[in-house]
């Protein structure tokens, strides 16, 4: 067995050092995605949720978020956001999921809502998902105009399997209280 005098690379073009390209000059900032804003500091971006008129046309939208949410005046209020913060970890994708919950409430509810009622339903939907909202008795009562009966349905959503969870009880009490403020 003879030893080769030198080993040639299988792909010679990969053995060459890459050519250095000149740095690209950026003359204007590119549009910032909502996730980047969240990673830069969620506190700076929370003001968006607290003002109904807040729209930022420079934001890019992903498949998960549609511009329809910006066209609506309804936004979760400070009390609704506080409920979510108290009972969940505020993760980087929470902002997008709150927006999705807002859209779900807008799609499913056919009657007028106050800011507090809307915010309570967004917190409820953020916790349980649109599918559970859609098939809930709470939504049936609400869309029939029976606001008090709808509020009483919050008390039923405190179970995981057959177990009542104290954290869910506390969250539903807070959501129901906000909903009843009208």
Coordinates of N, CA and C in Angstrom, one line a residue:
X1 N 0.8 -1.2 0.0 CA 0.0 0.0 0.0 C 0.9 1.2 0.0
X2 N 0.7 2.0 -1.0 CA 1.5 3.2 -1.1 C 0.8 4.4 -0.5
X3 N 1.6 5.3 0.1 CA 1.0 6.5 0.7 C 1.0 7.6 -0.4
X4 N -0.1 8.3 -0.5 CA -0.1 9.4 -1.5 C 0.8 10.5 -1.0
X5 N 1.5 11.1 -1.9 CA 2.4 12.2 -1.5 C 1.7 13.4 -0.9
X6 N 0.5 13.7 -1.4 CA -0.3 14.8 -0.9 C -1.8 14.4 -1.0
X7 N -2.5 14.9 -0.2 CA -4.0 14.6 -0.2 C -4.6 15.8 -0.9
X8 N -5.3 15.6 -2.0 CA -6.0 16.6 -2.7 C -7.4 16.7 -2.1
X9 N -7.9 17.9 -1.9 CA -9.3 18.1 -1.4 C -10.3 17.5 -2.5
X10 N -11.4 16.9 -2.0 CA -12.4 16.4 -2.9 C -13.1 17.5 -3.6
X11 N -13.3 18.6 -2.9 CA -14.0 19.7 -3.6 C -13.0 20.9 -3.4
X12 N -12.2 21.1 -4.4 CA -11.1 22.2 -4.3 C -11.7 23.6 -4.1
X13 N -12.9 23.9 -4.6 CA -13.4 25.2 -4.4 C -13.7 25.5 -2.9
X14 N -14.0 24.4 -2.1 CA -14.2 24.6 -0.7 C -13.0 24.8 0.1
X15 N -11.8 24.4 -0.4 CA -10.6 24.5 0.3 C -10.0 25.9 0.2
X16 N -10.5 26.7 -0.7 CA -10.0 28.1 -0.9 C -10.7 29.0 0.2
X17 N -10.0 29.9 0.7 CA -10.6 30.8 1.7 C -11.7 31.7 1.0
X18 N -12.8 32.0 1.6 CA -13.8 32.7 0.9 C -13.3 34.2 0.6
X19 N -13.8 34.7 -0.5 CA -13.4 36.1 -0.8 C -14.1 37.0 0.1
X20 N -13.4 38.0 0.5 CA -14.1 39.0 1.4 C -14.9 40.0 0.6
X21 N -16.2 40.1 0.9 CA -17.0 41.0 0.2 C -17.0 42.3 1.0
X22 N -17.1 43.4 0.3 CA -17.2 44.7 1.1 C -18.4 44.8 1.9
X23 N -18.3 45.5 3.1 CA -19.5 45.5 4.0 C -20.6 46.3 3.3
X24 N -21.8 45.8 3.5 CA -23.0 46.5 3.0 C -23.3 47.7 3.8
X25 N -23.6 48.8 3.2 CA -24.0 50.0 3.9 C -25.5 50.1 4.0
X26 N -26.0 50.3 5.1 CA -27.4 50.4 5.3 C -27.7 51.9 5.5
X27 N -28.5 52.4 4.5 CA -28.8 53.9 4.6 C -30.1 54.1 5.4
X28 N -31.0 53.1 5.4 CA -32.2 53.3 6.2 C -32.6 52.0 6.9
X29 N -33.2 52.1 8.1 CA -33.5 50.8 8.8 C -34.6 50.0 8.0
X30 N -34.4 48.7 8.1 CA -35.4 47.8 7.6 C -36.6 47.8 8.5
X31 N -37.7 47.3 8.1 CA -38.9 47.1 9.0 C -38.6 46.1 10.1
X32 N -39.1 46.4 11.2 CA -38.8 45.6 12.4 C -40.0 44.6 12.6
X33 N -39.7 43.4 12.8 CA -40.8 42.4 13.1 C -41.2 42.6 14.5
X34 N -42.4 42.2 14.9 CA -42.9 42.3 16.3 C -42.0 41.5 17.2
X35 N -41.5 40.3 16.8 CA -40.7 39.5 17.7 C -39.4 40.2 18.1
X36 N -38.8 40.9 17.1 CA -37.6 41.6 17.4 C -37.9 42.7 18.5
X37 N -39.0 43.4 18.4 CA -39.4 44.4 19.4 C -39.5 43.7 20.7
X38 N -40.1 42.6 20.8 CA -40.3 41.9 22.0 C -39.0 41.5 22.7
X39 N -38.1 41.0 21.9 CA -36.8 40.6 22.4 C -36.0 41.8 22.9
X40 N -36.2 43.0 22.2 CA -35.4 44.2 22.6 C -35.9 44.7 24.0
X41 N -37.1 44.4 24.4 CA -37.6 44.8 25.7 C -39.1 44.9 25.6
X42 N -39.7 44.0 26.3 CA -41.2 43.9 26.2 C -41.8 45.2 26.8
X43 N -41.2 45.8 27.8 CA -41.8 46.9 28.4 C -42.0 48.1 27.5
X44 N -41.1 48.3 26.5 CA -41.2 49.4 25.6 C -42.4 49.2 24.6
X45 N -42.7 47.9 24.3 CA -43.7 47.7 23.3 C -45.1 47.5 24.0
X46 N -45.2 47.4 25.3 CA -46.5 47.2 25.9 C -47.4 48.4 25.8
X47 N -46.9 49.6 25.6 CA -47.7 50.7 25.4 C -48.7 50.5 24.2
X48 N -48.3 49.7 23.2 CA -49.1 49.4 22.1 C -50.5 48.8 22.5
X49 N -50.4 48.0 23.5 CA -51.6 47.3 24.0 C -52.5 48.2 24.8
X50 N -52.0 49.3 25.3 CA -52.8 50.1 26.2 C -53.5 51.3 25.5
X51 N -53.1 51.5 24.3 CA -53.8 52.6 23.6 C -54.5 52.1 22.4
X52 N -55.8 52.3 22.2 CA -56.6 51.8 21.1 C -56.2 52.3 19.8
X53 N -55.6 53.5 19.7 CA -55.3 54.1 18.4 C -53.9 53.6 17.9
X54 N -53.2 52.9 18.7 CA -51.8 52.6 18.4 C -51.7 51.7 17.2
X55 N -51.2 52.2 16.1 CA -50.9 51.3 15.0 C -49.5 51.7 14.5
X56 N -48.7 50.8 14.1 CA -47.4 51.0 13.6 C -47.3 50.5 12.2
X57 N -47.3 51.3 11.2 CA -47.3 50.8 9.8 C -45.9 50.2 9.4
X58 N -44.9 50.4 10.2 CA -43.6 49.8 9.9 C -43.4 48.4 10.3
X59 N -44.4 47.9 11.1 CA -44.3 46.5 11.5 C -44.6 45.5 10.3
X60 N -43.8 44.5 10.2 CA -44.1 43.4 9.3 C -45.0 42.4 9.9
X61 N -45.9 41.8 9.2 CA -46.8 40.8 9.7 C -46.4 39.4 9.3
X62 N -46.5 38.5 10.2 CA -46.2 37.1 9.9 C -47.6 36.4 9.6
X63 N -47.5 35.1 9.2 CA -48.7 34.4 9.0 C -49.6 34.3 10.2
X64 N -49.0 34.4 11.4 CA -49.8 34.2 12.6 C -50.6 35.5 12.9
X65 N -50.2 36.6 12.4 CA -50.9 37.8 12.7 C -51.4 38.5 11.5
X66 N -52.6 39.0 11.4 CA -53.0 39.7 10.3 C -53.2 41.1 10.6
X67 N -53.1 42.0 9.5 CA -53.3 43.4 9.8 C -54.7 43.8 10.3
X68 N -55.7 42.8 10.2 CA -57.0 43.1 10.7 C -57.0 43.6 12.1
X69 N -56.1 43.1 12.9 CA -56.1 43.4 14.3 C -55.8 44.9 14.5
X70 N -55.0 45.5 13.6 CA -54.6 46.9 13.7 C -55.8 47.8 13.2
X71 N -56.6 47.2 12.4 CA -57.8 48.0 11.9 C -58.9 48.2 12.9
X72 N -58.9 47.4 13.9 CA -59.9 47.4 14.9 C -59.6 48.3 16.0
X73 N -60.6 49.0 16.6 CA -60.3 49.9 17.7 C -60.1 49.1 19.0
X74 N -60.7 47.9 19.1 CA -60.7 47.2 20.4 C -59.3 46.7 20.6
X75 N -58.8 46.9 21.8 CA -57.5 46.4 22.3 C -57.7 46.0 23.8
X76 N -56.9 45.0 24.2 CA -57.0 44.6 25.6 C -56.6 45.8 26.4
X77 N -57.3 46.0 27.5 CA -56.9 47.1 28.4 C -55.9 46.7 29.5
X78 N -55.5 47.6 30.3 CA -54.5 47.4 31.3 C -54.9 46.3 32.3
X79 N -56.2 46.3 32.7 CA -56.7 45.3 33.6 C -56.6 43.9 33.0
X80 N -57.0 43.7 31.8 CA -56.9 42.4 31.1 C -55.5 42.0 30.9
X81 N -54.6 42.9 30.6 CA -53.2 42.5 30.4 C -52.6 42.1 31.8
X82 N -53.1 42.8 32.9 CA -52.6 42.4 34.2 C -53.0 41.0 34.6
X83 N -54.2 40.6 34.2 CA -54.7 39.2 34.5 C -53.8 38.2 33.8
X84 N -53.4 38.5 32.6 CA -52.5 37.6 31.9 C -51.2 37.5 32.5
X85 N -50.7 38.7 32.9 CA -49.4 38.8 33.6 C -49.3 38.0 34.9
X86 N -50.4 38.1 35.7 CA -50.5 37.5 37.0 C -50.5 36.0 36.9
X87 N -51.2 35.5 35.9 CA -51.4 34.0 35.9 C -50.5 33.3 34.8
X88 N -49.7 34.0 34.0 CA -48.9 33.3 33.1 C -47.5 33.9 33.0
X89 N -46.5 33.2 32.6 CA -45.2 33.8 32.3 C -45.4 34.6 31.1
X90 N -44.8 35.8 31.1 CA -44.9 36.7 29.9 C -43.7 36.4 29.0
X91 N -43.9 35.4 28.1 CA -42.8 35.0 27.2 C -42.7 35.9 26.0
X92 N -41.6 35.7 25.2 CA -41.5 36.6 24.0 C -42.6 36.5 23.0
X93 N -43.3 35.3 22.9 CA -44.3 35.2 21.9 C -45.7 35.5 22.5
X94 N -45.7 36.0 23.8 CA -47.0 36.3 24.4 C -47.7 37.4 23.7
X95 N -47.0 38.4 23.2 CA -47.6 39.5 22.5 C -48.3 39.1 21.2
X96 N -47.7 38.1 20.5 CA -48.4 37.6 19.3 C -49.6 36.8 19.7
X97 N -49.5 36.0 20.7 CA -50.7 35.2 21.1 C -51.8 36.0 21.7
X98 N -51.5 37.2 22.3 CA -52.5 38.1 22.8 C -53.2 38.6 21.6
X99 N -52.5 39.0 20.6 CA -53.1 39.6 19.3 C -54.0 38.5 18.7
X100 N -53.5 37.3 18.7 CA -54.4 36.2 18.1 C -55.6 36.0 18.9
X101 N -55.5 36.1 20.3 CA -56.7 36.0 21.1 C -57.7 37.1 20.9
X102 N -57.2 38.3 20.7 CA -58.0 39.5 20.3 C -58.8 39.2 19.0
X103 N -58.1 38.7 18.0 CA -58.7 38.4 16.7 C -59.8 37.3 16.9
X104 N -59.5 36.3 17.7 CA -60.4 35.2 18.0 C -61.7 35.8 18.6
X105 N -61.6 36.7 19.6 CA -62.8 37.3 20.2 C -63.5 38.1 19.2
X106 N -62.8 38.8 18.4 CA -63.5 39.6 17.4 C -64.3 38.8 16.4
X107 N -63.7 37.6 16.0 CA -64.3 36.7 15.1 C -65.6 36.0 15.7
X108 N -65.5 35.6 17.0 CA -66.5 34.8 17.6 C -67.7 35.6 18.2
X109 N -67.4 36.8 18.7 CA -68.5 37.5 19.5 C -69.2 38.4 18.5
X110 N -70.5 38.3 18.6 CA -71.4 39.1 17.6 C -72.1 40.2 18.3
X111 N -72.0 40.4 19.6 CA -72.7 41.5 20.3 C -71.7 42.6 20.7
X112 N -72.1 43.8 21.0 CA -71.2 44.8 21.5 C -70.6 44.5 22.8
X113 N -69.3 44.8 23.0 CA -68.6 44.6 24.3 C -68.0 45.9 24.8
X114 N -68.0 46.0 26.1 CA -67.2 47.1 26.7 C -65.7 46.8 26.6
X115 N -64.9 47.7 26.9 CA -63.4 47.4 27.0 C -63.1 46.4 28.0
X116 N -63.8 46.4 29.2 CA -63.5 45.4 30.2 C -64.0 44.1 29.8
X117 N -65.2 44.0 29.2 CA -65.7 42.7 28.7 C -64.8 42.1 27.7
X118 N -64.4 42.9 26.7 CA -63.5 42.5 25.7 C -62.2 41.9 26.3
X119 N -61.6 42.7 27.2 CA -60.3 42.3 27.8 C -60.4 41.0 28.6
X120 N -61.5 40.8 29.3 CA -61.7 39.6 30.1 C -61.8 38.4 29.1
X121 N -62.5 38.6 28.0 CA -62.7 37.5 27.0 C -61.3 37.2 26.3
X122 N -60.5 38.2 26.1 CA -59.2 38.0 25.5 C -58.3 37.2 26.5
X123 N -58.4 37.5 27.8 CA -57.6 36.7 28.7 C -58.1 35.3 28.8
X124 N -59.4 35.1 28.8 CA -60.1 33.8 28.8 C -59.6 33.0 27.5
X125 N -59.7 33.6 26.4 CA -59.3 33.0 25.1 C -57.8 32.7 25.1
X126 N -57.0 33.6 25.6 CA -55.6 33.4 25.6 C -55.2 32.2 26.4
X127 N -56.0 32.0 27.5 CA -55.8 30.8 28.4 C -56.3 29.5 27.8
X128 N -57.4 29.5 27.1 CA -58.1 28.3 26.7 C -58.0 28.0 25.2
X129 N -57.8 29.1 24.4 CA -57.8 28.9 22.9 C -59.2 29.2 22.3
X130 N -59.1 29.5 21.0 CA -60.3 29.9 20.3 C -61.3 28.7 20.1
X131 N -60.8 27.5 20.0 CA -61.7 26.4 19.8 C -62.6 26.2 21.1
X132 N -62.0 26.3 22.2 CA -62.8 26.2 23.5 C -63.8 27.4 23.6
X133 N -63.4 28.6 23.2 CA -64.3 29.7 23.2 C -65.5 29.4 22.3
X134 N -65.2 29.0 21.1 CA -66.2 28.8 20.0 C -67.3 27.8 20.5
X135 N -66.9 26.7 21.2 CA -67.9 25.7 21.6 C -68.4 25.9 23.0
X136 N -68.1 27.0 23.6 CA -68.5 27.2 25.0 C -69.9 27.8 25.1
X137 N -70.5 27.4 26.2 CA -71.8 28.0 26.6 C -71.7 29.4 26.9
X138 N -70.6 29.8 27.4 CA -70.3 31.3 27.6 C -70.5 32.1 26.4
X139 N -70.0 31.6 25.2 CA -70.1 32.3 24.0 C -71.6 32.3 23.5
X140 N -72.3 31.2 23.7 CA -73.7 31.1 23.3 C -74.5 32.1 24.0
X141 N -74.3 32.1 25.3 CA -75.1 33.1 26.2 C -74.8 34.5 25.7
X142 N -73.5 34.8 25.5 CA -73.1 36.1 25.2 C -73.6 36.6 23.9
X143 N -73.5 35.7 22.8 CA -74.1 36.1 21.5 C -75.6 36.2 21.5
X144 N -76.2 35.6 22.5 CA -77.7 35.7 22.6 C -78.1 37.0 23.4
X145 N -77.1 37.7 23.9 CA -77.3 38.9 24.6 C -77.5 38.7 26.1
X146 N -77.2 37.5 26.6 CA -77.4 37.2 28.0 C -76.0 37.4 28.7
X147 N -75.7 38.6 29.0 CA -74.4 39.0 29.5 C -74.1 38.4 30.9
X148 N -75.2 38.4 31.8 CA -75.0 37.9 33.1 C -74.8 36.4 33.1
X149 N -75.6 35.7 32.3 CA -75.5 34.2 32.2 C -74.1 33.9 31.6
X150 N -73.6 34.7 30.7 CA -72.3 34.5 30.1 C -71.2 34.7 31.2
X151 N -71.4 35.7 32.0 CA -70.4 35.9 33.1 C -70.4 34.7 34.1
X152 N -71.5 34.1 34.4 CA -71.5 33.0 35.3 C -70.8 31.8 34.7
X153 N -70.6 31.7 33.4 CA -70.0 30.6 32.8 C -68.5 30.6 33.1
X154 N -67.9 31.7 33.4 CA -66.4 31.7 33.8 C -66.1 30.7 34.9
X155 N -67.1 30.6 35.8 CA -66.9 29.7 37.0 C -66.7 28.2 36.6
X156 N -67.2 27.8 35.4 CA -67.1 26.4 35.0 C -65.8 26.1 34.4
X157 N -64.9 27.0 34.0 CA -63.7 26.8 33.4 C -62.5 26.7 34.3
X158 N -62.6 25.9 35.4 CA -61.6 25.9 36.4 C -61.0 24.5 36.6
X159 N -61.3 23.6 35.7 CA -60.9 22.2 35.8 C -59.8 21.8 34.8
X160 N -58.9 20.9 35.3 CA -58.0 20.2 34.4 C -58.3 18.8 34.6
X161 N -58.9 18.2 33.6 CA -59.5 16.8 33.9 C -60.6 16.9 34.9
X162 N -60.5 16.2 36.0 CA -61.5 16.2 37.0 C -61.1 17.0 38.2
X163 N -59.9 17.7 38.1 CA -59.4 18.4 39.2 C -59.6 19.9 39.1
X164 N -60.1 20.5 40.2 CA -60.3 22.0 40.2 C -58.9 22.6 40.6
X165 N -58.4 23.5 39.9 CA -57.1 24.1 40.2 C -57.3 25.5 40.8
X166 N -56.7 25.7 41.9 CA -56.8 27.0 42.6 C -56.3 28.2 41.7
X167 N -55.3 27.9 40.9 CA -54.8 29.0 40.0 C -55.9 29.4 38.9
X168 N -56.6 28.3 38.4 CA -57.6 28.6 37.4 C -58.8 29.3 38.1
X169 N -59.1 28.9 39.3 CA -60.2 29.5 40.0 C -59.9 31.0 40.2
X170 N -58.7 31.3 40.7 CA -58.3 32.7 40.9 C -58.4 33.5 39.5
X171 N -57.9 32.9 38.5 CA -57.9 33.6 37.2 C -59.3 33.8 36.7
X172 N -60.2 32.8 36.8 CA -61.6 33.0 36.3 C -62.3 34.0 37.2
X173 N -62.0 34.1 38.5 CA -62.7 35.1 39.3 C -62.2 36.5 38.9
X174 N -60.9 36.7 38.6 CA -60.5 38.0 38.1 C -61.1 38.3 36.7
X175 N -61.2 37.3 35.8 CA -61.8 37.6 34.5 C -63.3 37.9 34.6
X176 N -64.0 37.1 35.5 CA -65.4 37.4 35.7 C -65.6 38.8 36.3
X177 N -64.8 39.1 37.3 CA -64.9 40.4 37.9 C -64.7 41.6 36.9
X178 N -63.7 41.4 36.0 CA -63.5 42.4 35.0 C -64.6 42.5 34.0
X179 N -65.1 41.3 33.6 CA -66.3 41.2 32.7 C -67.5 41.9 33.2
X180 N -67.8 41.7 34.5 CA -69.0 42.3 35.1 C -68.8 43.8 35.4
X181 N -67.6 44.4 35.3 CA -67.5 45.8 35.5 C -68.1 46.5 34.3
X182 N -68.3 45.8 33.2 CA -69.0 46.4 32.1 C -68.2 47.5 31.4

